[in-house]
CSV table of C-alpha atoms in Angstrom, one decimal:
chain,number,residue,atom,x,y,z
A,1,MET,CA,75.2,113.7,86.8
A,2,MET,CA,74.4,114.8,90.4
A,3,THR,CA,77.6,115.1,92.5
A,4,GLY,CA,76.1,116.5,95.7
A,5,LEU,CA,76.3,114.7,99.1
A,6,ARG,CA,73.7,112.0,99.6
A,7,LEU,CA,74.2,110.4,102.9
A,8,ASN,CA,73.4,106.7,102.8
A,9,LEU,CA,74.7,104.1,105.3
A,10,ALA,CA,73.6,101.1,103.3
A,11,PRO,CA,77.0,100.5,101.7
A,12,VAL,CA,78.4,100.0,105.2
A,13,LYS,CA,76.1,97.0,105.6
A,14,GLU,CA,77.5,95.5,102.3
A,15,PRO,CA,80.8,93.7,102.1
A,16,LEU,CA,82.4,96.6,100.2
A,17,GLY,CA,81.9,99.0,103.1
A,18,PHE,CA,81.8,96.6,106.0
A,19,ILE,CA,85.3,95.3,105.3
A,20,LYS,CA,86.5,98.9,105.1
A,21,VAL,CA,85.3,99.4,108.6
A,22,LEU,CA,87.2,96.3,109.7
A,23,GLU,CA,90.3,97.6,107.9
A,24,TRP,CA,90.0,100.9,109.7
A,25,LEU,CA,89.9,99.2,113.1
A,26,THR,CA,92.8,96.8,112.4
A,27,ALA,CA,94.9,99.7,111.1
A,28,VAL,CA,94.3,101.6,114.4
A,29,PHE,CA,95.3,98.5,116.4
A,30,SER,CA,98.3,98.0,114.3
A,31,PHE,CA,100.0,101.4,114.7
A,32,GLY,CA,98.7,101.8,118.2
A,33,SER,CA,100.2,98.5,119.4
A,34,CYS,CA,103.6,99.3,117.8
A,35,GLY,CA,104.0,103.0,117.8
A,36,GLY,CA,103.4,103.6,121.5
A,37,PHE,CA,105.7,100.9,122.9
A,38,ILE,CA,108.0,101.5,125.8
A,39,GLY,CA,110.0,98.6,127.2
A,40,ARG,CA,112.6,98.0,129.9
A,41,ASN,CA,114.9,95.1,130.4
A,42,VAL,CA,116.8,94.7,133.7
A,43,VAL,CA,120.3,93.2,133.3
A,44,SER,CA,121.9,91.6,136.4
A,45,VAL,CA,125.7,91.3,136.6
A,46,PHE,CA,127.0,88.8,139.1
A,47,CYS,CA,130.7,88.8,140.1
A,48,SER,CA,132.9,88.4,143.1
A,49,GLY,CA,133.4,92.1,143.4
A,50,GLY,CA,129.7,92.7,144.0
A,51,ASN,CA,126.6,92.4,142.0
A,52,ALA,CA,125.3,95.2,139.8
A,53,THR,CA,122.1,96.0,137.9
A,54,LEU,CA,121.8,97.7,134.5
A,55,ASP,CA,118.7,99.1,132.8
A,56,ALA,CA,118.0,99.0,129.1
A,57,THR,CA,114.9,101.1,128.2
A,58,PHE,CA,113.9,101.0,124.5
A,59,THR,CA,111.0,102.6,122.7
A,60,TYR,CA,109.6,102.9,119.2
A,61,PRO,CA,111.2,103.3,116.6
A,62,PHE,CA,113.7,100.9,118.2
A,63,ARG,CA,117.0,102.5,117.3
A,64,LEU,CA,118.8,100.3,119.8
A,65,ASN,CA,122.2,101.7,118.9
A,66,GLU,CA,121.1,104.9,120.6
A,67,VAL,CA,120.0,103.2,123.8
A,68,VAL,CA,122.6,103.6,126.5
A,69,LEU,CA,123.2,100.4,128.5
A,70,VAL,CA,126.2,101.6,130.5
A,71,GLU,CA,127.0,105.3,131.2
A,72,SER,CA,130.5,106.5,130.6
A,73,ASN,CA,133.0,105.7,133.3
A,74,THR,CA,130.6,103.5,135.3
A,75,THR,CA,132.2,101.1,137.7
A,76,VAL,CA,130.8,97.6,137.6
A,77,CYS,CA,132.5,94.6,139.3
A,78,ASN,CA,135.5,96.8,140.2
A,79,ARG,CA,136.0,97.7,136.5
A,80,THR,CA,135.5,101.1,134.9
A,81,LEU,CA,133.5,100.7,131.8
A,82,PRO,CA,133.2,103.0,128.8
A,83,GLU,CA,129.8,104.1,127.5
A,84,THR,CA,128.1,101.1,126.0
A,85,HIS,CA,125.0,101.1,123.7
A,86,LEU,CA,122.7,98.3,122.7
A,87,VAL,CA,123.3,96.8,119.2
A,88,GLY,CA,120.9,97.0,116.3
A,89,ASP,CA,118.5,99.4,114.5
A,90,SER,CA,114.9,98.2,113.6
A,91,ALA,CA,113.7,101.7,113.0
A,92,SER,CA,113.2,101.3,109.2
A,93,SER,CA,110.9,98.3,109.5
A,94,ALA,CA,109.0,99.7,112.5
A,95,GLU,CA,108.4,103.1,110.8
A,96,PHE,CA,107.5,101.4,107.5
A,97,PHE,CA,104.9,99.3,109.4
A,98,VAL,CA,103.4,102.3,111.2
A,99,ALA,CA,103.4,104.4,108.0
A,100,ILE,CA,101.4,101.8,106.1
A,101,ALA,CA,99.0,101.5,109.1
A,102,VAL,CA,98.4,105.3,109.1
A,103,LEU,CA,98.1,105.4,105.3
A,104,SER,CA,95.5,102.6,105.5
A,105,PHE,CA,93.6,104.4,108.3
A,106,LEU,CA,93.4,107.5,106.2
A,107,TYR,CA,92.5,105.6,103.0
A,108,CYS,CA,89.6,103.8,104.9
A,109,LEU,CA,88.3,107.1,106.2
A,110,GLY,CA,88.2,108.6,102.7
A,111,ALA,CA,86.7,105.4,101.2
A,112,LEU,CA,84.0,105.3,103.8
A,113,LEU,CA,83.1,109.0,103.2
A,114,LEU,CA,82.9,108.2,99.5
A,115,TYR,CA,80.8,105.1,99.9
A,116,THR,CA,78.3,106.7,102.4
A,117,GLY,CA,78.1,110.2,100.8
A,118,TYR,CA,79.0,109.9,97.1
A,119,MET,CA,78.2,106.3,96.1
A,120,HIS,CA,76.1,107.6,93.2
A,121,VAL,CA,79.2,109.4,91.8
A,122,TYR,CA,81.4,106.4,92.6
A,123,ARG,CA,79.3,104.0,90.6
A,124,ASP,CA,78.5,106.4,87.7
A,125,THR,CA,82.1,106.5,86.6
A,126,ALA,CA,84.7,103.9,85.8
A,127,PHE,CA,87.5,106.0,87.4
A,128,GLY,CA,86.4,105.7,91.0
A,129,PRO,CA,86.1,101.9,91.3
A,130,THR,CA,89.2,101.4,89.1
A,131,MET,CA,91.4,103.6,91.4
A,132,ASP,CA,89.8,102.0,94.5
A,133,PHE,CA,90.7,98.6,93.2
A,134,LEU,CA,94.3,99.5,92.4
A,135,GLY,CA,94.7,101.2,95.7
A,136,THR,CA,93.3,98.2,97.5
A,137,VAL,CA,95.6,95.7,95.7
A,138,VAL,CA,98.7,97.9,96.4
A,139,LEU,CA,97.9,98.2,100.1
A,140,ALA,CA,97.3,94.5,100.4
A,141,PHE,CA,100.8,94.0,98.9
A,142,LEU,CA,102.3,96.7,101.2
A,143,TRP,CA,100.8,95.0,104.2
A,144,LEU,CA,102.5,91.8,103.3
A,145,VAL,CA,105.8,93.5,102.9
A,146,CYS,CA,105.7,95.7,105.9
A,147,SER,CA,104.4,92.9,108.2
A,148,SER,CA,107.2,90.6,107.1
A,149,ALA,CA,109.8,93.3,107.6
A,150,TRP,CA,108.5,94.2,111.0
A,151,ALA,CA,108.3,90.6,112.1
A,152,ARG,CA,112.0,90.3,111.3
A,153,GLY,CA,112.7,93.6,112.9
A,154,LEU,CA,110.9,92.6,116.1
A,155,GLN,CA,112.9,89.4,116.3
A,156,ASN,CA,116.1,91.5,116.0
A,157,VAL,CA,114.9,93.6,118.9
A,158,LYS,CA,114.2,90.5,121.0
A,159,ASP,CA,117.7,89.0,120.2
A,160,ALA,CA,119.5,92.3,120.9
A,161,THR,CA,117.8,92.8,124.3
A,162,GLY,CA,117.9,89.2,125.4
A,163,THR,CA,120.5,87.6,127.6
A,164,ALA,CA,122.6,86.3,124.6
A,165,GLY,CA,122.5,89.8,123.0
A,166,ILE,CA,123.5,91.6,126.1
A,167,ARG,CA,126.4,89.2,126.7
A,168,GLU,CA,127.7,89.9,123.2
A,169,THR,CA,127.2,93.7,123.6
A,170,LEU,CA,128.8,94.0,127.1
A,171,SER,CA,132.5,92.9,126.9
A,172,LEU,CA,132.5,92.6,130.7
A,173,CYS,CA,130.2,89.5,130.5
A,174,SER,CA,132.9,87.5,128.7
A,175,GLU,CA,135.4,87.9,131.5
A,176,ALA,CA,136.2,85.2,134.0
A,177,GLY,CA,134.1,85.3,137.2
A,178,VAL,CA,131.4,87.5,135.6
A,179,PHE,CA,128.0,86.3,134.8
A,180,CYS,CA,125.4,88.5,133.0
A,181,GLU,CA,121.7,87.7,132.7
A,182,VAL,CA,118.5,89.5,131.8
A,183,THR,CA,116.4,89.0,135.0
A,184,GLU,CA,113.4,91.2,134.0
A,185,PHE,CA,112.1,91.4,130.5
A,186,ALA,CA,110.0,94.0,128.9
A,187,ASN,CA,106.4,93.0,128.0
A,188,MET,CA,106.5,92.7,124.2
A,189,ARG,CA,103.0,91.3,124.0
A,190,SER,CA,101.7,94.4,122.2
A,191,LEU,CA,104.5,94.1,119.6
A,192,ASN,CA,103.6,90.5,118.9
A,193,VAL,CA,100.0,91.6,118.5
A,194,SER,CA,101.0,94.3,116.1
A,195,VAL,CA,102.6,91.6,113.8
A,196,VAL,CA,99.4,89.5,114.0
A,197,PHE,CA,97.3,92.6,113.1
A,198,GLY,CA,99.7,93.3,110.2
A,199,TYR,CA,99.1,90.0,108.6
A,200,LEU,CA,95.4,90.2,109.4
A,201,ASN,CA,95.3,93.5,107.5
A,202,MET,CA,96.9,91.9,104.5
A,203,ILE,CA,94.2,89.2,104.5
A,204,LEU,CA,91.4,91.8,104.8
A,205,TRP,CA,92.8,94.0,102.0
A,206,ALA,CA,93.4,91.0,99.7
A,207,GLY,CA,89.8,89.8,100.4
A,208,ASN,CA,88.4,93.3,99.9
A,209,ALA,CA,90.0,93.5,96.5
A,210,TRP,CA,87.5,91.1,95.1
A,211,PHE,CA,84.5,93.2,96.3
A,212,VAL,CA,86.1,96.3,94.9
A,213,TYR,CA,86.8,94.5,91.6
A,214,LYS,CA,83.1,93.7,91.3
A,215,GLU,CA,82.4,97.5,91.1
A,216,THR,CA,84.8,98.0,88.2
A,217,HIS,CA,84.0,98.1,84.6
A,218,TRP,CA,86.2,95.0,84.0
A,219,HIS,CA,83.8,92.9,86.0
A,220,ALA,CA,80.7,94.5,84.5
A,221,GLN,CA,82.0,93.8,81.0
A,222,LYS,CA,82.9,90.2,81.7
A,223,TYR,CA,80.0,88.7,83.5
A,224,PRO,CA,77.0,90.1,81.5
A,225,ALA,CA,78.6,88.8,78.3
A,226,GLN,CA,79.0,85.3,79.9
A,227,HIS,CA,75.4,85.4,81.2
A,228,GLY,CA,74.2,86.5,77.8
A,229,GLU,CA,76.0,83.7,76.0
A,230,GLY,CA,74.5,81.1,78.3
A,231,ARG,CA,70.9,82.0,77.8
A,232,GLY,CA,68.9,79.9,75.4
A,233,PRO,CA,65.9,80.9,73.4
A,234,VAL,CA,62.8,81.7,75.5
A,235,PRO,CA,60.3,78.8,75.2
A,236,ALA,CA,57.0,79.6,73.5
A,237,PRO,CA,54.0,79.7,75.8
A,238,ILE,CA,51.8,76.6,75.7
């Protein structure tokens, strides 16, 4: 069996390879739209003693409990406040999401190299298609899990940095004559997009599993037998 490199771009034009290209692109968009996020909410505090403005800047991986909302011994509305942090930690779901995106990115690169350079080796053995199928199924499941976890984590970030979350975090806001409100919100459009791309990845990987399955020995053993059973005797020539 020849195992040398044979460059052939034909598999990229077939569903098996073309979907891998789409998965590669969506993986890039997924970790790019989530991993590079920097947001800033502006909190306005209105009171009779004079208005004040607080900044809450948060970034990936969204360990909000490490984000300082009020510095120690800061005077707001004639009151000296202790150091106050935002509430919540969505790092686990965000990092899980980005890790699966990076893993998928690397998997697609390896698969595309295999398809375009070593397809003759891939199809000559049962091991390659079988492992490819199992890896595809596992990644489809992981995309479902990490996208759902990150969607929940993102909602927690929105709740913690919104007006209601800030009022619960900052005890000053519950005092009489003091009104707190988030007057400038961070643009979380890219984070919303990351969740959409997460579920899109799940759909692509689940769909790709069928085309990878067709390369396995399980499919090869099943369908030729069915076709053979369905064939009748060849009619004699007239």
